[in-house]
Coordinates of C-alpha atoms and ligand atoms in Angstrom, one line a residue:
M22 CA -5.6 -20.6 -10.3
I23 CA -5.8 -20.5 -6.5
Y24 CA -3.3 -23.1 -5.1
D25 CA -4.7 -23.4 -1.6
I26 CA -8.3 -22.6 -1.9
E27 CA -9.2 -23.4 1.7
Y28 CA -6.7 -20.9 3.3
E29 CA -6.5 -18.3 0.6
T30 CA -10.2 -17.7 0.5
M31 CA -10.9 -18.2 4.2
P32 CA -13.5 -15.9 5.8
R33 CA -11.9 -13.3 8.0
E34 CA -13.3 -14.7 11.3
A35 CA -11.9 -18.2 10.7
L36 CA -8.6 -16.7 9.7
E37 CA -8.4 -14.5 12.7
S38 CA -9.0 -17.4 15.1
I39 CA -6.2 -19.4 13.4
Q40 CA -4.0 -16.4 13.6
L41 CA -4.6 -16.0 17.3
R42 CA -3.9 -19.6 18.1
R43 CA -0.7 -19.6 16.1
L44 CA 0.4 -16.3 17.6
Q45 CA -0.1 -17.6 21.1
A46 CA 1.9 -20.7 20.3
T47 CA 4.8 -18.7 18.7
V48 CA 4.9 -16.3 21.6
S49 CA 5.1 -19.1 24.2
R50 CA 7.8 -20.8 22.2
V51 CA 10.1 -17.8 21.7
Y52 CA 9.7 -17.0 25.4
A53 CA 10.8 -20.4 26.3
T54 CA 13.6 -20.9 23.8
V55 CA 15.1 -17.5 22.8
P56 CA 16.8 -15.6 25.6
F57 CA 16.6 -12.3 23.6
Y58 CA 12.8 -12.5 23.4
R59 CA 12.4 -13.6 27.0
K60 CA 14.4 -10.6 28.2
K61 CA 12.6 -8.2 26.0
F62 CA 9.2 -9.4 27.1
E63 CA 10.2 -9.3 30.7
N64 CA 11.5 -5.8 30.3
A65 CA 8.1 -4.8 28.9
G66 CA 6.4 -6.6 31.8
I67 CA 4.5 -9.1 29.7
G68 CA 4.5 -12.8 29.3
P69 CA 2.9 -15.4 27.0
G70 CA -0.2 -15.4 29.1
D71 CA -1.0 -11.8 28.2
V72 CA -1.8 -12.5 24.5
N73 CA -5.5 -13.1 24.6
S74 CA -6.6 -11.4 21.4
L75 CA -5.0 -10.3 18.2
D76 CA -5.0 -6.7 19.5
D77 CA -2.7 -7.8 22.3
L78 CA 0.0 -8.2 19.7
Q79 CA 0.5 -4.4 20.1
K80 CA 1.7 -5.0 23.6
L81 CA 4.7 -6.9 22.4
P82 CA 8.0 -5.1 21.8
F83 CA 9.3 -4.6 18.2
T84 CA 12.3 -6.5 16.9
N85 CA 14.7 -4.7 14.5
K86 CA 17.6 -5.4 12.3
Q87 CA 20.1 -4.3 15.0
D88 CA 18.6 -7.0 17.4
L89 CA 19.4 -9.6 14.7
R90 CA 22.9 -8.3 14.3
D91 CA 23.5 -8.3 18.1
N92 CA 22.6 -11.9 18.1
Y93 CA 24.8 -12.8 15.1
P94 CA 24.9 -15.5 13.9
F95 CA 22.5 -18.0 15.5
G96 CA 21.4 -16.3 18.7
M97 CA 17.8 -15.8 17.6
F98 CA 17.3 -19.5 16.6
A99 CA 14.4 -21.1 18.5
V100 CA 15.5 -24.7 17.9
P101 CA 18.7 -26.6 18.4
M102 CA 21.0 -26.7 15.4
D103 CA 20.2 -30.4 15.1
N104 CA 16.9 -29.3 13.8
V105 CA 18.1 -26.7 11.4
V106 CA 18.4 -27.9 7.8
R107 CA 19.1 -24.7 5.9
I108 CA 20.8 -21.4 6.5
H109 CA 20.4 -18.2 4.5
A110 CA 21.7 -14.7 5.0
S111 CA 21.1 -11.3 3.6
S112 CA 24.2 -9.3 2.8
G113 CA 22.9 -5.9 3.4
T114 CA 25.0 -2.9 2.5
T115 CA 26.5 -2.2 5.9
G116 CA 27.6 -4.4 8.8
K117 CA 27.3 -8.0 9.4
P118 CA 24.8 -10.1 7.4
T119 CA 21.6 -11.2 8.9
V120 CA 21.5 -15.0 9.4
V121 CA 18.3 -17.0 9.3
G122 CA 17.6 -20.7 9.7
Y123 CA 14.9 -23.2 8.7
T124 CA 13.7 -26.5 10.0
S125 CA 12.6 -29.0 7.5
R126 CA 9.0 -28.0 8.3
D127 CA 9.9 -24.4 7.6
I128 CA 11.3 -25.3 4.2
N129 CA 8.0 -27.1 3.5
T130 CA 5.9 -24.1 4.7
W131 CA 8.0 -21.8 2.5
A132 CA 7.6 -24.1 -0.5
E133 CA 3.9 -24.1 0.0
L134 CA 3.8 -20.3 0.2
M135 CA 5.9 -20.0 -2.9
A136 CA 3.7 -22.5 -4.8
R137 CA 0.7 -20.3 -3.8
A138 CA 2.6 -17.2 -4.9
L139 CA 3.6 -18.6 -8.3
A140 CA 0.1 -19.8 -8.9
A141 CA -1.3 -16.3 -8.1
G142 CA 1.3 -14.9 -10.5
G143 CA -0.1 -17.1 -13.3
A144 CA 2.0 -20.3 -13.1
T145 CA 0.5 -23.8 -13.4
R146 CA 1.9 -27.3 -13.4
G147 CA 2.3 -27.1 -17.2
D148 CA 4.7 -24.1 -17.1
I149 CA 8.4 -23.9 -17.5
I150 CA 9.9 -21.4 -15.0
H151 CA 13.1 -19.6 -15.9
N152 CA 14.4 -18.7 -12.5
A153 CA 17.0 -16.0 -12.7
Y154 CA 17.0 -15.0 -9.1
G155 CA 20.5 -15.7 -7.6
Y156 CA 21.0 -19.1 -5.9
G157 CA 23.0 -19.0 -2.7
L158 CA 22.7 -17.3 0.6
F159 CA 20.1 -14.9 -1.0
T160 CA 16.7 -16.4 -0.6
G161 CA 15.4 -15.6 -4.0
G162 CA 16.8 -18.5 -6.1
L163 CA 16.1 -21.4 -3.8
G164 CA 12.8 -19.9 -2.5
I165 CA 11.3 -19.7 -6.0
H166 CA 12.9 -23.1 -6.9
Y167 CA 11.2 -25.1 -4.1
G168 CA 7.9 -23.4 -4.8
A169 CA 8.0 -24.1 -8.5
E170 CA 8.7 -27.8 -7.8
K171 CA 5.9 -28.0 -5.2
L172 CA 3.5 -26.5 -7.7
G173 CA 4.6 -29.2 -10.2
A174 CA 6.0 -26.8 -12.8
S175 CA 9.3 -27.4 -14.5
V176 CA 12.0 -25.1 -13.1
I177 CA 15.2 -24.0 -14.9
P178 CA 17.6 -23.1 -12.0
V179 CA 19.6 -20.7 -14.2
S180 CA 20.4 -18.3 -11.3
G181 CA 21.8 -14.8 -12.1
G182 CA 24.6 -14.0 -14.5
N183 CA 25.9 -15.5 -17.7
T184 CA 23.3 -13.5 -19.5
K185 CA 24.1 -14.6 -23.0
R186 CA 23.6 -18.2 -22.1
Q187 CA 20.3 -17.3 -20.4
V188 CA 19.1 -15.8 -23.7
L189 CA 19.9 -19.1 -25.5
I190 CA 18.1 -21.1 -22.9
M191 CA 15.1 -18.8 -23.2
K192 CA 15.0 -19.3 -26.9
D193 CA 15.6 -23.0 -26.9
F194 CA 13.8 -24.3 -23.8
G195 CA 10.8 -22.0 -24.3
P196 CA 10.2 -21.0 -20.7
T197 CA 6.7 -19.5 -20.0
I198 CA 7.3 -17.8 -16.7
L199 CA 10.3 -15.5 -15.9
T200 CA 11.3 -15.0 -12.3
S201 CA 14.0 -12.4 -11.5
T202 CA 14.6 -8.9 -10.2
P203 CA 12.9 -6.4 -12.4
S204 CA 16.3 -4.8 -13.2
Y205 CA 17.8 -8.1 -14.3
A206 CA 14.7 -8.8 -16.4
L207 CA 15.3 -5.6 -18.3
H208 CA 19.0 -6.5 -18.7
L209 CA 17.9 -9.9 -20.2
A210 CA 15.6 -8.1 -22.6
E211 CA 18.5 -5.9 -23.7
A212 CA 20.9 -8.8 -24.1
A213 CA 18.3 -10.6 -26.1
E214 CA 17.9 -7.7 -28.4
D215 CA 21.6 -7.5 -29.0
M216 CA 21.6 -11.1 -29.9
G217 CA 18.8 -10.6 -32.4
V218 CA 16.3 -12.4 -30.2
S219 CA 13.0 -10.6 -29.6
F220 CA 10.9 -11.2 -26.5
K221 CA 7.9 -11.1 -28.9
D222 CA 9.1 -14.5 -30.3
L223 CA 9.7 -16.0 -26.8
K224 CA 7.0 -17.9 -24.9
F225 CA 6.8 -15.9 -21.7
K226 CA 3.3 -15.2 -20.4
F227 CA 4.0 -14.0 -16.9
G228 CA 6.9 -12.5 -15.0
V229 CA 7.2 -12.6 -11.2
F230 CA 9.4 -9.8 -10.2
G231 CA 10.6 -8.6 -6.8
A232 CA 13.4 -8.2 -4.3
E233 CA 13.7 -4.5 -5.1
P234 CA 11.2 -1.7 -5.5
W235 CA 9.7 -1.0 -9.0
S236 CA 7.0 1.5 -9.8
E237 CA 3.7 1.1 -11.7
N238 CA 5.3 3.0 -14.6
M239 CA 8.2 0.6 -14.6
R240 CA 5.6 -2.2 -14.8
R241 CA 4.1 -0.7 -18.0
E242 CA 7.5 -0.4 -19.5
M243 CA 8.4 -4.0 -18.7
E244 CA 5.2 -5.5 -19.9
E245 CA 5.7 -3.9 -23.2
K246 CA 9.4 -4.6 -23.5
L247 CA 9.2 -8.2 -22.3
N248 CA 5.8 -9.0 -23.8
L249 CA 4.4 -10.6 -20.6
T250 CA 2.1 -9.8 -17.6
A251 CA 4.3 -8.6 -14.8
V252 CA 3.4 -9.2 -11.1
D253 CA 5.1 -8.1 -8.0
I254 CA 6.4 -10.5 -5.3
Y255 CA 7.6 -9.4 -1.9
G256 CA 9.5 -10.9 0.9
L257 CA 12.5 -10.6 3.1
S258 CA 15.0 -13.2 4.5
E259 CA 14.3 -12.2 8.1
V260 CA 10.6 -13.2 7.7
I261 CA 11.1 -16.2 5.4
G262 CA 12.2 -15.0 1.9
P263 CA 10.1 -14.4 -1.2
G264 CA 6.4 -15.4 -0.8
V265 CA 5.4 -13.2 2.1
S266 CA 3.0 -11.5 -0.3
I267 CA 2.2 -11.6 -4.0
E268 CA 0.0 -9.8 -6.5
C269 CA -2.6 -11.9 -8.3
H270 CA -2.3 -11.6 -12.0
E271 CA -6.1 -11.0 -12.3
A272 CA -6.1 -7.7 -10.4
K273 CA -2.4 -6.6 -10.2
A274 CA -3.5 -4.2 -7.5
G275 CA -1.8 -4.9 -4.3
L276 CA 0.0 -8.0 -2.9
H277 CA -2.0 -10.6 -1.0
I278 CA -0.2 -11.3 2.3
A279 CA -0.1 -14.9 3.5
E280 CA -1.9 -14.0 6.6
D281 CA -2.2 -17.6 7.9
H282 CA 1.6 -17.4 8.3
F283 CA 2.3 -13.7 9.0
I284 CA 0.5 -11.0 10.8
A285 CA 1.0 -7.6 9.2
E286 CA 0.8 -4.2 10.9
I287 CA 1.5 -0.7 9.7
I288 CA 3.2 1.7 12.1
D289 CA 4.2 5.3 12.2
P290 CA 8.0 4.8 11.9
G291 CA 8.6 7.8 14.2
T292 CA 6.3 6.9 17.1
G293 CA 5.7 3.2 16.7
E294 CA 1.9 3.8 16.8
V295 CA -0.2 1.3 14.9
L296 CA -2.0 2.9 12.0
P297 CA -5.4 1.9 10.6
Y298 CA -6.0 0.3 7.2
G299 CA -5.2 2.6 4.3
K300 CA -2.6 4.7 6.1
T301 CA 0.9 4.6 4.8
G302 CA 3.7 3.7 7.2
E303 CA 6.3 1.1 8.0
L304 CA 5.3 -2.6 7.6
V305 CA 5.8 -4.7 10.7
L306 CA 5.6 -8.5 10.3
T307 CA 5.1 -11.3 12.9
S308 CA 5.7 -14.9 11.8
I309 CA 3.2 -17.3 13.4
T310 CA 4.2 -20.7 11.9
K311 CA 8.0 -20.6 11.7
E312 CA 10.0 -22.9 13.9
A313 CA 13.7 -22.2 13.5
F314 CA 13.6 -18.4 13.2
P315 CA 10.3 -16.9 14.4
V316 CA 10.2 -13.1 14.4
I317 CA 7.9 -11.0 16.6
R318 CA 6.9 -7.6 15.3
Y319 CA 9.8 -7.3 12.9
R320 CA 10.3 -3.8 11.6
T321 CA 10.9 -4.2 7.9
R322 CA 11.6 -0.5 7.2
D323 CA 9.5 -1.0 4.0
I324 CA 6.8 1.6 3.4
T325 CA 3.4 0.6 2.3
S326 CA -0.3 0.5 3.4
L327 CA -2.9 -2.3 3.8
N328 CA -6.1 -2.8 1.9
P329 CA -8.7 -5.2 3.3
E330 CA -11.1 -4.8 0.4
P331 CA -12.2 -8.1 -1.3
C332 CA -10.3 -8.8 -4.5
I333 CA -11.7 -9.9 -7.8
C334 CA -9.5 -13.0 -7.8
G335 CA -11.5 -14.4 -4.8
R336 CA -8.6 -14.4 -2.3
T337 CA -9.6 -13.0 1.0
M338 CA -6.1 -12.2 2.3
T339 CA -5.4 -8.5 3.0
R340 CA -3.4 -6.8 0.3
M341 CA -0.4 -4.5 0.8
N342 CA 0.3 -1.8 -1.7
K343 CA 3.5 -1.8 -3.8
I344 CA 6.4 -0.9 -1.6
S345 CA 7.0 2.8 -2.2
G346 CA 10.4 3.0 -0.5
R347 CA 12.2 2.2 2.7
T348 CA 12.4 4.3 5.8
D349 CA 16.2 4.2 5.4
D350 CA 16.3 5.0 1.7
M351 CA 14.3 8.2 1.8
L352 CA 16.5 10.9 0.5
I353 CA 16.4 14.3 2.1
I354 CA 17.6 16.7 -0.5
R355 CA 17.8 20.2 0.7
G356 CA 15.1 19.4 3.2
V357 CA 12.7 17.8 0.7
N358 CA 11.9 14.2 1.3
V359 CA 11.9 12.0 -1.8
F360 CA 12.0 8.3 -2.5
P361 CA 14.0 6.9 -5.5
S362 CA 10.7 5.3 -6.6
Q363 CA 9.1 8.7 -7.0
I364 CA 11.9 9.8 -9.3
E365 CA 11.6 6.6 -11.2
S366 CA 7.9 7.2 -11.7
V367 CA 8.5 10.6 -13.2
L368 CA 11.3 9.3 -15.5
M369 CA 9.1 6.4 -16.8
E370 CA 6.4 8.9 -17.8
I371 CA 8.7 10.5 -20.3
E372 CA 8.9 9.3 -23.8
G373 CA 12.4 8.4 -25.0
V374 CA 13.7 7.7 -21.5
E375 CA 14.9 4.1 -20.8
P376 CA 14.4 2.3 -17.5
H377 CA 18.0 2.6 -16.5
Y378 CA 18.9 5.4 -14.2
Q379 CA 21.1 6.3 -11.2
L380 CA 20.8 9.0 -8.6
E381 CA 23.9 10.7 -7.3
I382 CA 23.8 12.9 -4.3
D383 CA 26.6 15.2 -3.4
R384 CA 27.1 18.0 -0.9
K385 CA 29.0 21.1 -2.1
D386 CA 29.4 24.1 0.2
N387 CA 26.8 22.6 2.5
L388 CA 24.3 22.3 -0.3
D389 CA 22.9 19.0 -1.5
T390 CA 22.9 18.4 -5.2
L391 CA 21.0 15.6 -6.9
T392 CA 22.2 14.4 -10.3
V393 CA 19.9 12.1 -12.2
R394 CA 21.8 10.1 -14.8
V395 CA 19.3 8.5 -17.1
E396 CA 19.7 6.6 -20.3
V397 CA 17.8 7.5 -23.4
S398 CA 16.9 5.5 -26.5
Q399 CA 19.4 5.4 -29.3
D400 CA 17.2 7.6 -31.5
T401 CA 17.0 10.3 -28.9
F402 CA 20.7 10.1 -28.2
S403 CA 21.7 10.7 -31.7
D404 CA 19.9 14.0 -31.7
A405 CA 21.8 17.3 -31.9
V406 CA 23.5 18.5 -28.7
K407 CA 21.0 21.3 -28.4
G408 CA 18.1 18.9 -28.5
L409 CA 19.7 16.8 -25.8
Q410 CA 20.2 19.9 -23.6
R411 CA 16.5 20.8 -24.1
F412 CA 15.5 17.3 -23.2
E413 CA 17.6 17.4 -20.0
E414 CA 15.9 20.6 -19.0
T415 CA 12.5 19.1 -19.7
I416 CA 13.1 16.2 -17.5
A417 CA 14.5 18.4 -14.7
R418 CA 11.4 20.6 -15.0
E419 CA 9.1 17.5 -14.7
I420 CA 11.0 16.4 -11.5
K421 CA 10.8 19.9 -10.1
E422 CA 7.1 20.2 -10.8
L423 CA 6.1 16.9 -9.5
L424 CA 8.4 16.4 -6.6
G425 CA 9.5 19.9 -5.7
I426 CA 13.3 19.2 -6.0
S427 CA 15.8 20.6 -8.3
A428 CA 17.9 18.1 -10.1
I429 CA 20.7 18.2 -12.6
V430 CA 19.7 15.8 -15.3
K431 CA 22.4 14.1 -17.4
L432 CA 21.4 12.0 -20.3
A433 CA 23.5 8.9 -20.6
E434 CA 24.3 7.0 -23.7
P435 CA 22.3 3.8 -24.2
K436 CA 23.8 0.9 -22.1
S437 CA 26.3 3.1 -20.2
I438 CA 24.8 2.7 -16.8
A439 CA 26.0 -0.5 -15.0
R440 CA 23.5 -3.4 -15.2
S441 CA 23.0 -5.7 -12.2
E442 CA 22.4 -9.4 -12.1
G443 CA 20.6 -9.1 -8.8
K444 CA 19.3 -6.0 -7.0
A445 CA 20.1 -2.8 -8.8
A446 CA 22.2 -0.1 -7.1
R447 CA 20.3 3.1 -8.0
V448 CA 21.5 5.5 -5.4
I449 CA 25.0 6.8 -4.9
D450 CA 25.1 9.1 -1.9
R451 CA 28.4 10.8 -1.6
R452 CA 27.5 13.0 1.2
S453 CA 29.6 12.2 4.2
I454 CA 28.8 14.3 7.1
Ligands
LIG523 O1 14.8 -9.8 -1.5 C1 13.5 -11.8 -0.9 C2 12.9 -11.8 -2.2 C3 13.5 -12.6 -3.2 C4 11.7 -11.2 -2.5 C5 12.9 -12.7 -4.5 C6 11.1 -11.2 -3.8 C7 11.7 -12.0 -4.7 P1 16.2 -9.7 1.1 O2 17.4 -9.9 0.3 O3 16.3 -10.1 2.6 O4 15.1 -10.7 0.6 O5 15.7 -8.3 0.9 C8 14.5 -7.8 1.5 O6 14.1 -6.3 -0.3 O7 12.9 -5.6 3.0 C9 12.5 -4.8 0.7 O8 13.2 -3.6 1.0 C10 13.1 -5.3 -0.6 N1 12.1 -6.0 -1.4 C11 11.8 -7.3 -1.5 N2 10.8 -7.5 -2.4 C12 10.4 -6.3 -2.8 C13 9.3 -5.8 -3.7 C14 14.5 -10.7 -0.7 N3 8.5 -6.6 -4.3 C15 14.2 -6.4 1.1 N4 9.2 -4.4 -3.8 C16 12.9 -6.0 1.6 C17 10.0 -3.6 -3.2 C18 11.2 -5.3 -2.2 N5 11.0 -4.0 -2.4

């Protein structure tokens, strides 16, 4: 079902004229109300009057995470606090959190976007949504929640954690849509199995998974284990939260960006040059309808490419490909660039390997070592030691062949790698230089 048929299927020309109008209004507003933007624009020698076409967006300076930190906590807000009705923050792994604010119109915009997103992911008014994204400063829980209500579905605000109780709820309430991080969904599946509950007997039809990267191979694994159709949802607090883009369940081939609210660009992360459709680089997003916390050319550090081809679902909005990594989580191991998602992809191709893994990077005598700890199924694990050794070597060989890096593979006992209730921590980098 297409929730907002008028906007989601709008012809390009009409969409672009709306984008330009909204961009101009946003630029004028941030110039007038946020000293940070005024200063940046002035330094670049441009003013609101210089944005006369969508191409002129390229004249505007980028905004990055450090800028938000420098203006911590509320320095980037474009409205007085009187008009702010909600605050969220992203914890991040280092430094201060990034704080974002919403007016009541922003909350409504976000709910609309999330209603659209859930509908694209297969949800309807008649569905019961088991929402296991964390509620709190993280945007996942409340973002999905408001969208589910706007759509008219029934939402179970179960949040993350208390996994056994979640399994009981899944069994007794019969939810039809699961929303959570992909790693927590797998954890739920495992907990259910331990409790003698099979996902095959549950009522889930669709899962809307995001907030962390997951590969196509992981999708296959999840669809089978969870007995549902898995779609990818993307977003980030700085831009609004979940709902920036969503896969349609019909195609599951790229995430439709809500382009009537955000303008997407792909840049070369090294030079900042804007790249054409199809080229892979860093995603840059500009919000064009937000009031409290507009962002101009925000560098997401997420790596993807854009695809303007029409989609079988009827939506005209440009699609972004699944995020393949972040500019800051690219591992350089003995000079070879590799993203955790690539290793995941290789692992998920191998029979007997479970979707739970951790990458440990050390530096010994100035040499980097990569250890891949990966769980295997109970059957495999009960094999003779020799068999296990051979299996480790096979996996290491696959990694070497496909990615060109040598790894030490260590098979881990089923359920020995820590499970997460939110975003999984897959990389432990012990190199301190
Ligand atoms: O993770 C918002 C969200 C909640 C999205 C629920 C989807 C579902 P942050 O905590 O600010 O916001 O983290 C944003 O998470 O820049 C990406 O690196 C990563 N990320 C989010 N969605 C995906 C995805 C929420 N579908 C950061 N695939 C982003 C890969 C994702 N990475």
